[in-house]
Structures are given as structure tokens and as C-alpha cells.
XYZ file of C-alpha atoms in Angstrom:
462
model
C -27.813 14.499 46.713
C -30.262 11.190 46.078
C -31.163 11.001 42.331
C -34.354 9.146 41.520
C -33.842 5.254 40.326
C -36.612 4.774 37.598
C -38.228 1.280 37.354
C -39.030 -0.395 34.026
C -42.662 0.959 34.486
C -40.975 4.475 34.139
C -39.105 3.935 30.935
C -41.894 2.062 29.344
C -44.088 5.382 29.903
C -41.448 7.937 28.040
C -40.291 4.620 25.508
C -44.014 4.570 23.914
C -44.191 8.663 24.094
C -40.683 8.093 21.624
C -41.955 5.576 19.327
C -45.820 7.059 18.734
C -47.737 4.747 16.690
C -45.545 1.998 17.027
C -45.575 -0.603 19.411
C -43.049 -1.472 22.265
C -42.468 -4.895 20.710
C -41.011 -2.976 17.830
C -37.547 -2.599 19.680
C -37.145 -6.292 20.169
C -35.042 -8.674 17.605
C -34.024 -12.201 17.147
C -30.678 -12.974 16.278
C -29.580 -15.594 14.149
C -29.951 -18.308 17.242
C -33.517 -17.024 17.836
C -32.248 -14.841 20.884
C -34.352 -12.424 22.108
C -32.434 -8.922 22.191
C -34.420 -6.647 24.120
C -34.283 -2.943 24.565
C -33.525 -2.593 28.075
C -31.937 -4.326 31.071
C -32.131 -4.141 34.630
C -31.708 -5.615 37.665
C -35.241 -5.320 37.936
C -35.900 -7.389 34.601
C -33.833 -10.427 36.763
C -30.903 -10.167 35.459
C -27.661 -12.378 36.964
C -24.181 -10.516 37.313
C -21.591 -12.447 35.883
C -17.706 -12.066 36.447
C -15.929 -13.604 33.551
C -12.252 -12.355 33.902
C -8.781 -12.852 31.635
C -7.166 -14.667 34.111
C -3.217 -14.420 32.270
C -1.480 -11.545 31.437
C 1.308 -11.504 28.629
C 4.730 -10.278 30.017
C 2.771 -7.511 32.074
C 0.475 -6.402 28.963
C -2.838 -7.149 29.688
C -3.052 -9.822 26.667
C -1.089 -10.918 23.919
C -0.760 -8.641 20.953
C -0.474 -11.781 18.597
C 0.561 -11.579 14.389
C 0.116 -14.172 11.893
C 2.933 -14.402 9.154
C 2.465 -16.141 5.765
C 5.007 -16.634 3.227
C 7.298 -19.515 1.189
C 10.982 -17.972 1.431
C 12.477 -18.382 5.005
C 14.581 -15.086 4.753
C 11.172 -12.814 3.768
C 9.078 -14.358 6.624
C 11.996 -13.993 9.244
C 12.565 -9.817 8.472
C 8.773 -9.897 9.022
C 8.806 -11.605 12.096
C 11.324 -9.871 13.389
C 9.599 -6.318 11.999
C 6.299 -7.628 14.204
C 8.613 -8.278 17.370
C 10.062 -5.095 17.082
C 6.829 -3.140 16.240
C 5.021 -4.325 19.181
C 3.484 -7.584 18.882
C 4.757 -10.600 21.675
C 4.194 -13.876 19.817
C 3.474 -14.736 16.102
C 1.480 -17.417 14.530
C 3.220 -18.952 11.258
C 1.672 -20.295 7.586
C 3.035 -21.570 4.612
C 5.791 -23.562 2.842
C 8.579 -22.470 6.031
C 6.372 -24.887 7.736
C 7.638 -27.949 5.284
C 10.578 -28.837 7.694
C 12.948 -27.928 10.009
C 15.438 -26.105 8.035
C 13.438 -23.658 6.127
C 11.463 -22.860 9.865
C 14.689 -22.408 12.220
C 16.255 -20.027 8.921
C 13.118 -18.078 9.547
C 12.774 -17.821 13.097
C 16.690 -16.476 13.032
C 17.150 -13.757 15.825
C 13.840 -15.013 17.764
C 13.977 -15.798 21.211
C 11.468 -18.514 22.122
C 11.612 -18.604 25.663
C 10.756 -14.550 25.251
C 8.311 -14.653 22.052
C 5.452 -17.604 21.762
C 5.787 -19.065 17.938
C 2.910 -20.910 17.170
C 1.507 -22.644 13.613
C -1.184 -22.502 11.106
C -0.475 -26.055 9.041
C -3.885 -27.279 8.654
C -3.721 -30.832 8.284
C -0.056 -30.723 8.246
C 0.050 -29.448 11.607
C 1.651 -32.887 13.299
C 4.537 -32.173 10.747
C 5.329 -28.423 10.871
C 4.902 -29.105 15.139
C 7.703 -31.813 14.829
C 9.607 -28.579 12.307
C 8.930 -26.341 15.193
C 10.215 -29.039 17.651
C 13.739 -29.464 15.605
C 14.306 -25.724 15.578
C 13.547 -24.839 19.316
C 16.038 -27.957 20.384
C 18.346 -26.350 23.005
C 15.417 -24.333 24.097
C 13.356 -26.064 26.499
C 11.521 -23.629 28.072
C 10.663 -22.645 24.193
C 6.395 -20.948 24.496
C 5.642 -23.121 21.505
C 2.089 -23.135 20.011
C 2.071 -26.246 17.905
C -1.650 -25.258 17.269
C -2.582 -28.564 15.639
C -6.652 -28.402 14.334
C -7.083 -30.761 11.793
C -10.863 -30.573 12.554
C -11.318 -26.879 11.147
C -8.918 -28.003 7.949
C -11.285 -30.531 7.292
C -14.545 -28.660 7.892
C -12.866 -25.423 5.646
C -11.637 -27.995 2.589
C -14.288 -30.877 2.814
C -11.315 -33.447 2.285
C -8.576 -34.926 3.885
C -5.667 -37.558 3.333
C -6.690 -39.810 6.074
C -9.792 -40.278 8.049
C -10.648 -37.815 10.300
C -10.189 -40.259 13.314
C -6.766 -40.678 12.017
C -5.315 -37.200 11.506
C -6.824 -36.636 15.121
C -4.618 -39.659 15.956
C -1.889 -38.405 14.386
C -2.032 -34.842 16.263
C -2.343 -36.727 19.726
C 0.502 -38.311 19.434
C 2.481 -35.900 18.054
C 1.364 -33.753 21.366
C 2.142 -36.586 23.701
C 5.779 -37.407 22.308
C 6.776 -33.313 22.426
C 5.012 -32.207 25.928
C 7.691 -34.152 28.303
C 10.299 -31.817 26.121
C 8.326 -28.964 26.170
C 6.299 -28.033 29.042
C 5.645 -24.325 28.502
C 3.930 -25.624 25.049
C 0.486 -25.481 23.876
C -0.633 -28.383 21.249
C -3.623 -27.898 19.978
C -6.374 -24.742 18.667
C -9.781 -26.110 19.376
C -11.228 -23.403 17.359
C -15.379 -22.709 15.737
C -13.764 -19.722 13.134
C -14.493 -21.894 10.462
C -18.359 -21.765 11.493
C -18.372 -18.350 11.453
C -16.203 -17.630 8.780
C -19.096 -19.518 6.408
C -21.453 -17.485 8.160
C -22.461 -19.297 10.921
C -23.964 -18.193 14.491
C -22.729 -17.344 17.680
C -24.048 -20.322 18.970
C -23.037 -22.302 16.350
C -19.001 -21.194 16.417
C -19.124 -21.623 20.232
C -20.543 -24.937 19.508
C -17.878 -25.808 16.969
C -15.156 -25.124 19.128
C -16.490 -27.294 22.138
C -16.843 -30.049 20.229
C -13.764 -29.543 18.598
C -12.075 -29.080 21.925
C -13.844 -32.567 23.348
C -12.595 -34.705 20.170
C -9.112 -33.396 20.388
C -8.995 -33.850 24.170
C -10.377 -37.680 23.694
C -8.060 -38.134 21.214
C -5.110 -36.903 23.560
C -6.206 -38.808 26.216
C -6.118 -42.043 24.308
C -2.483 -40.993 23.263
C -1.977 -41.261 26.854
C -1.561 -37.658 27.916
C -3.985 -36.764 31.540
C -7.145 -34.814 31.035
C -5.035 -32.381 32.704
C -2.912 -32.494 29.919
C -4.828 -32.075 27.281
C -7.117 -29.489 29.048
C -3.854 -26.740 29.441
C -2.314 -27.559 26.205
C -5.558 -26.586 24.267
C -6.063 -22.725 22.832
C -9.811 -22.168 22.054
C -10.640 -20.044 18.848
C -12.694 -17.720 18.085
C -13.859 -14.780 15.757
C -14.145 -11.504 16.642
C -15.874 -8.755 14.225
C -17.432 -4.914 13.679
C -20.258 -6.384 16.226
C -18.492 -5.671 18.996
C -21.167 -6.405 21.763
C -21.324 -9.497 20.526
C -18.240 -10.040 19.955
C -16.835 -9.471 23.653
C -20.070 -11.347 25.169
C -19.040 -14.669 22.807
C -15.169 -14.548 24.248
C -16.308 -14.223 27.632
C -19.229 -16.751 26.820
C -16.556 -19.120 25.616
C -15.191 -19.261 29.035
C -18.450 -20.199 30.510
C -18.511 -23.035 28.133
C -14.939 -24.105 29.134
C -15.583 -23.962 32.400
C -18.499 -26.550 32.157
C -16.508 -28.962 29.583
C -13.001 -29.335 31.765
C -15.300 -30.295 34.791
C -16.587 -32.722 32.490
C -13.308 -34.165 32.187
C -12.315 -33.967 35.565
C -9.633 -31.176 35.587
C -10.983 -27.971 35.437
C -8.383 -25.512 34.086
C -7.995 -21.911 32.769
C -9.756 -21.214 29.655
C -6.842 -19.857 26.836
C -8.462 -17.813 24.223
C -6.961 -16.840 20.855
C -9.365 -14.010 18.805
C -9.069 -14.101 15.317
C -10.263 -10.988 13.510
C -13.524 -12.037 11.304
C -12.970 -12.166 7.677
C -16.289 -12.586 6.753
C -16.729 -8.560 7.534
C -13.783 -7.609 5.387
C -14.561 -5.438 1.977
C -12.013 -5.499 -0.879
C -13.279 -2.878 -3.375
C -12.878 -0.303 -0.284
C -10.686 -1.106 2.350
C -10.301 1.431 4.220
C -13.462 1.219 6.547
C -11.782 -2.452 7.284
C -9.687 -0.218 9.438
C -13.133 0.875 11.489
C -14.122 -2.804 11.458
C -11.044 -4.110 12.653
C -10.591 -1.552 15.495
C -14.083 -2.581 16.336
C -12.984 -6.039 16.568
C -10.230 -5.599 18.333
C -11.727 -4.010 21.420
C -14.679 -6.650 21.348
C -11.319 -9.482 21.856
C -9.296 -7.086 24.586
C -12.650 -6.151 26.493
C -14.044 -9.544 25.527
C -11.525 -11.074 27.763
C -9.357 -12.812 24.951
C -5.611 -13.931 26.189
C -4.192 -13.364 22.798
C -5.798 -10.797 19.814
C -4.556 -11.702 15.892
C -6.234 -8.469 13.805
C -5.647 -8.701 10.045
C -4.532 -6.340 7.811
C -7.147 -4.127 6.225
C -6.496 -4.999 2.826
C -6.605 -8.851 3.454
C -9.883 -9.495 1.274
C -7.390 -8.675 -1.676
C -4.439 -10.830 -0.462
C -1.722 -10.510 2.196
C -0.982 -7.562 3.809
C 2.480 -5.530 2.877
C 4.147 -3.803 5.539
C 1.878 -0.749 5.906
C -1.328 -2.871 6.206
C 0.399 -5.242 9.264
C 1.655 -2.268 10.927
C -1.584 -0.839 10.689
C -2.840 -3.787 12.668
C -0.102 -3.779 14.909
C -0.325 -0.325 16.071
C -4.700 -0.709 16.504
C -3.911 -3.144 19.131
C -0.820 -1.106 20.676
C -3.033 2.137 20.911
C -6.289 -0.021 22.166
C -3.736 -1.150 24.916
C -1.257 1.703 25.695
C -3.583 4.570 24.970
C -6.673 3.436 25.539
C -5.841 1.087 28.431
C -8.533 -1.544 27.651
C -6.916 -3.749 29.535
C -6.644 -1.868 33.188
C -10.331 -3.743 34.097
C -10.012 -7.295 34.712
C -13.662 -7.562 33.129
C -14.651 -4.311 31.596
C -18.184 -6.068 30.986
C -18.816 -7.078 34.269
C -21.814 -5.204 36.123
C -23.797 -4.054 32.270
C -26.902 -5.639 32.691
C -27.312 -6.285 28.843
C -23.572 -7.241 28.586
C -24.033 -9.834 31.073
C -27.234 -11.199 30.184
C -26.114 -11.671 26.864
C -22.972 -13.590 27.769
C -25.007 -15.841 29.575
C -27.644 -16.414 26.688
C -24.922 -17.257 24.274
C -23.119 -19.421 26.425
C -26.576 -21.401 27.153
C -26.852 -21.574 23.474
C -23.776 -22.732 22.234
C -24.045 -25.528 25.175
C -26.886 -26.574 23.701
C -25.505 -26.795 19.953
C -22.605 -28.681 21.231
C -24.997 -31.173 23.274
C -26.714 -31.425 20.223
C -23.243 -31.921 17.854
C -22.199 -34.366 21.027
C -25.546 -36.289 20.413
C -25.379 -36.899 16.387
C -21.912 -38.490 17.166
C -19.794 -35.831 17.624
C -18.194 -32.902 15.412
C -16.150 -35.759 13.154
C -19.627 -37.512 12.474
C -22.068 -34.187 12.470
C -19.363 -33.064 9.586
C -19.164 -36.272 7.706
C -23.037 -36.577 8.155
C -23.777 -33.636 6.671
C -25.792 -32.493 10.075
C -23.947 -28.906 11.062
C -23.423 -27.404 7.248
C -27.192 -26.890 6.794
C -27.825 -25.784 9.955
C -24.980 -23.302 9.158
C -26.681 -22.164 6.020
C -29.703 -21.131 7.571
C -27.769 -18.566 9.877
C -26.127 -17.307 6.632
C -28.710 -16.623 4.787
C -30.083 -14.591 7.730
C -27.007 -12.440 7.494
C -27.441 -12.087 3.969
C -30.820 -11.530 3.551
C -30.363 -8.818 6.245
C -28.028 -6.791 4.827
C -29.782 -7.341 1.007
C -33.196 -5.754 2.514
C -31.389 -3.330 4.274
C -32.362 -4.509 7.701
C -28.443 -4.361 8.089
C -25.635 -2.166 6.889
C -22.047 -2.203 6.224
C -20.354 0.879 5.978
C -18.551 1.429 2.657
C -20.370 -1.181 1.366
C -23.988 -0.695 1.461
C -24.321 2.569 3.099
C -22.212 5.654 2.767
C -20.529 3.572 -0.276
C -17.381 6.014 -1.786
C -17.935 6.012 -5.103
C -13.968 6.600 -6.048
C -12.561 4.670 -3.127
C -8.566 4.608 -3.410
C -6.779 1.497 -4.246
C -4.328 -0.232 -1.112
C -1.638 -2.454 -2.104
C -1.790 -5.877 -1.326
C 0.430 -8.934 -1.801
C -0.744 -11.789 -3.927
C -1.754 -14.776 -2.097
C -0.941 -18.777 -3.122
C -4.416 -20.660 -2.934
C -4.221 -23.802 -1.081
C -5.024 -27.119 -2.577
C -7.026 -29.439 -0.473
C -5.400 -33.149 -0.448
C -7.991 -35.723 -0.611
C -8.312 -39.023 -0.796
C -8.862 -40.085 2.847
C -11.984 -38.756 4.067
C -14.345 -36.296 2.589
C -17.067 -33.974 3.439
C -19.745 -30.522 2.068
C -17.320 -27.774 2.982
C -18.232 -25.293 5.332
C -16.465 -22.672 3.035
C -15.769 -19.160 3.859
C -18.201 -16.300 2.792
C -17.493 -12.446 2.675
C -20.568 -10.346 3.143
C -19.253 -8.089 1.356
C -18.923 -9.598 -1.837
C -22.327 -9.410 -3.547
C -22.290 -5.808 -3.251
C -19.091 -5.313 -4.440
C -19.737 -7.252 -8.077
C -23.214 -5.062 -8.381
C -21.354 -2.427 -8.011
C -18.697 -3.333 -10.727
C -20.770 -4.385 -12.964
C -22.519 -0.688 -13.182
């Protein structure tokens, strides 16, 4: 049997029967990066297929189910970690005072096997120092999947101050990645990551931008350290944010890897893109958490289908502090069902061959190569922070997002649409606010928003 292939002509007859009075330019909108999004696709409106693939796999799992473990007291964070390995996850990324030195970090990686589970770092500006901590404590373990994870360019961008110069505390991670990757060769060194643009509400564009550029200063910077392009190029992560949007979401990951693709053949050694995908916090609500669990399902498909090699999801109570035991394995078990139940990851590109999935990829990839020619232009992401040159540009695209959901052109659920008005309580663990060190360098914050917020105070104050 032969069944009929409409044109666009066809659709456009029944499409203004639908909408009446209105007109067909109705169902067009701009995003935040002035992006056309159109209502329909086709290979007649000339659009390019586009193969993006994962190209890893973790330990035969299609990607990495990846945690991230906060906490002061070595003995607490190890019976975490160890609860996370057991649970389900493969790696886990580390934060907070075990990171000091190397005694309090090996007492809480106790029982971990690092040639089996990847151990990575979130140190902010002390990232040279907790990677020579996570150095001490895999000794005797050469073949050790460390992620040192060094990003001192997000730190800076999130505080707005820093110790040293900028130049410097790139410096200082460069040559803390040269002296450890002769030990280490199955180690990654650095997170080249835009969350910080998105988490203060920027673009797609604009995070995809941030992360280029952050990727190009720390690869310079490794370079001069005297590591090869090839190097520096294999021992960078990329991050990025992945939220309730999930179209969007999954076309930015595999976007991303358009972009890397481009920027390792500009340094001569094109390699693999590795992606990390970060849950969004920006989307989180805190006087009802529960729909966080929708969002953060959401999320986590957009990062498997997306293409990411590694997926962190939060907790859903983590706009009210750190998640206890019942929030993490909550997050655990989203990913372990999207995988093992749902078997996201049986497609090398799930997107490939949807005319609007691949369209899209493209568009945001052409956009956030433009924002990062344009960051490469005013200096670079060191002098476009310092300058004050991406913040306000940032700003714009948040007040889009705010302005949308305040006029009701958007909607969150449980926040400004099918609000509970008794929503139970979730337990949460308090969390220790960190205390930017300044003194060195200094510049307007690009600090975090949650969209969520404005709502939740109108609310309380009824």
C-alpha cells in the first residue's frame, strides 16, 4: 500500500482551516538568540540531515550515569560515594572541604576503585590544589580515570573575584595538568564548561559560546605549559546544562559537538568531543519540589538522547540545599530507568533523521560559533569578563526568560500553572555558602538566577 506524501502546500491549506482568523505567522517564535522556530519541517523546506553521534560508551552503558558529592567530613562523603557506586552510578564528581588535601580525600575515597570508577572534582579556583589531593591519593594507581576538572574560568565568572589574575590561575591549572598527565594517562584535566551562562540565565548560544571560549583559553594556556594540542584537546570535558526544555536541550549537546569539531581543527588535532550534562538549576522550584522530579527526568533524557558522555541530575530538593539520601537516589534511579528501562541509549543518535531536531542543532551550533567569534574578537573570554562585554549581553536573554514566564507567555508547572496550594515539605540538608577570595582580579558576576523564585515570594507573602 503507497500512502500519499503531503507537501508544505498541503499542510499550509488544513494549518489556516485550524487557526481561523489568525494568521500562519502566528505559529512562529524567536528564541532568546533571535532564532526563528517554525512550525514545521521538511525535507522540502531544505533541511540538512545531520549525524551527531556519542562516540564512547561507559563500561558497556551507553553513557556515564555520573553523581556529584558535597560534604566537609571524609567518613560522611565516602558512605555516600560508596552508596552512589552501589546504587548505580559509574563515576562521581567531588566538592567541598575533602578537597583541602590529600588525607581528608584518600579517607573519603576508601573502598573506591579508580581504575573501575572515574573520580573527578568541583574546586573552583582551588582546582590545581584538590587535582594535586586527587593525585596523592590515586598514587599506586596509574591507570586511575581521574577527572581533575580544573575551570577556574566559570569560578571567576560565578564569584566576580579571584586571588590571582585570571591569566595566572589559568597558568596555574596548565601546569598542574602538564606535571600529572605523564603519571596519569587515562586522566582528564580540565571542564571547559558555559553552565555558568546559563545558570544566570543566559542563551543557548551564549552557554555554547562560553564553553568554546573557555575551552580555547584553557587549551592556550596548556599548550604554553608545554602539553601538544593533542594534549590538551583529549584531556578537556566540555560542560553544559541540560533542563525541562528538552528539545533544546538534546539539540545544544549535540550542537556542542559541532562546535568542537570546528575548534580542535583549529588547533590542529581534531579529537572526540567529551561531554559532561549538568542538570539546570535555574529550572529548580523550592516551595514545591516535587515537579523538580518531572523537570529533571525531562532533563535527563534531553543529555542521554542529546548525545552527552556523562549525565550529573540533581536531587529534586536542591533549590533548598543538598540532597539527603532519598533525593540522590531519586536521581540515581531517573537515569537507571531512562537507561535500563527505557533504553535511551540503544540509538547511537536518537535525533538523527527529525527534520526540526536537526535543523535546530545546526542553528544553535551556527549561533554559538558566532558568540564565541565574537567573545574571541573582544579579547577573549578572560577580557570579555573583565570588560564587562558578555554579562550584559547575558542580561538581555534573562530578562526574556523572565518576562516570559511573568506575562504568561511561559509556564512552569507547580509554579505558575497548576500551582498546589498545600504542596508537602521534602527534607533537605543545609548547605555551607562559599566565600569568594578576592584580591587578585575582579569582575560583575554572572550570578545564578532561579526562575522560580519570584513566584515563590508572591506567593508567600499572600
Amino acid at each position: 500500500m503507497t500512502f500519499p506524501t503531503p507537501s508544505p502546500a498541503d499542510w499550509k491549506v488544513l494549518a489556516e482551516k485550524a487557526l481561523k482568523d489568525r494568521p500562519l505567522e502566528s505559529l512562529l517564535h524567536l528564541d532568546a538568540d533571535q532564532l526563528a522556530v517554525r512550525p514545521l519541517y521538511a525535507a522540502a523546506t531544505g533541511v540538512e540531515p545531520l549525524f551527531a553521534p556519542r562516540p564512547s560508551h561507559a563500561d558497556g552503558r551507553a553513557w556515564d550515569l555520573r553523581t556529584l558529592v558535597e560534604g566537609d567530613e571524609p567518613a560522611a562523603v565516602n558512605a555516600v560515594v560508596l552508596a552512589d557506586l552501589e546504587g548505580g552510578a559509574a563515576s562521581v564528581v567531588l566538592k567541598g572541604g575533602v578537597l583541602a588535601d590529600s588525607a581528608p580525600l584518600t579517607a573519603a575515597l576508601d573502598g573506591v576503585a579508580l581504575e573501575l570508577a572515574a573520580v573527578g572534582l568541583d574546586a573552583g579556583l582551588d582546582g590545581p590544589e584538590a587535582a594535586n589531593a586527587l593525585a596523592v591519593a590515586a598514587k599506586g594507581s596509574p591507570r586511575a580515570r581521574l577527572m581533575f576538572h580544573m575551570d577556574p574560568v566559570s569560578a571567576f565568572a560565578q564569584t566576580g573575584a579571584a586571588p590571582r589574575s585570571l591569566e595566572e590561575h589559568l597558568t596555574l591549572a596548565a601546569n598542574t595538568a602538564a606535571r600529572h598527565a605523564g603519571a596519569y594517562p587515562d586522566a582528564t584535566f580540565f571542564l571547559a564548561s558555559g553552565r555558568v551562562a546559563h545558570e544566570a540565565g543566559g542563551s543557548i548560544a551564549q552557554e555554547l559560546a562560553f564553553a568554546a571560549s573557555n575551552a580555547a583559553a584553557l587549551i592556550r594556556a596548556a599548550i604554553d605549559a608545554g602539553m601538544t594540542a593533542e594534549q590538551a584537546l583529549k584531556g578537556t570535558v566540555l560542560g553544559v546544562s541540560v533542563d525541562q526544555e528538552y528539545f533544546d536541550s538534546l539539540a545544544k549537546v549535540r550542537g556542542l559537538r559541532l562546535i568542537w569539531r570546528s575548534l580542535s581543527r583549529a588547533f590542529g588535532a581534531e579529537t572526540r568531543a567529551l561531554i559532561e550534562a549538568r542538570s539546570s538549576r535555574r529550572m529548580l522550584s523550592a516551595r514545591d519540589p516535587w515537579p523538580n522530579l518531572l523537570r529533571l527526568t525531562a532533563a535527563g533524557f534531553a543529555g542521554a538522547v542529546g548525545g552527552a558522555d556523562a549525565v550529573v541530575l540533581d536531587g529534586f530538593t536542591r533549590a533548598e540545599g543538598r540532597p539527603d539520601a532519598f533525593a540522590r537516589r531519586q536521581a540515581r534511579n531517573t537515569q537507571l530507568v531512562l537507561m535500563e528501562e527505557a533504553h535511551i541509549g540503544r540509538v547511537d543518535d536518537p535525533a538523527a533523521g527529525s527534520w526540526f531536531l536537526d535543523h535546530r542543532t545546526r542553528e544553535l551550533a551556527e549561533a554559538g560559533w558566532a558568540e564565541f567569534q565574537t567573545i574571541e574578537a573582544e579579547g577573549g573570554i578572560v577580557e570579555a569578563l573583565r570588560g564587562h562585554l558578555i554579562q550584559p549581553r547575558i542580561a538581555r536573554a534573562r530578562q526574556l526568560l523572565e518576562t516570559g514566564l511573568a506575562d504568561g507567555a511561559r509556564q512552569m508547572v507547580g509554579v505558575t500553572k497548576f500551582v498546589d496550594p498545600d504542596p508537602r515539605p521534602a527534607a533537605a540538608e543545609p548547605e555551607t555558602p562559599v566565600v569568594p577570595a578576592g584580591g587578585g582580579d575582579a569582575c560583575e558576576p554572572l550570578t545564578r538566577i532561579r526562575l522560580a523564585a519570584p513566584f515563590e515570594t508572591q506567593e508567600a507573602g499572600r
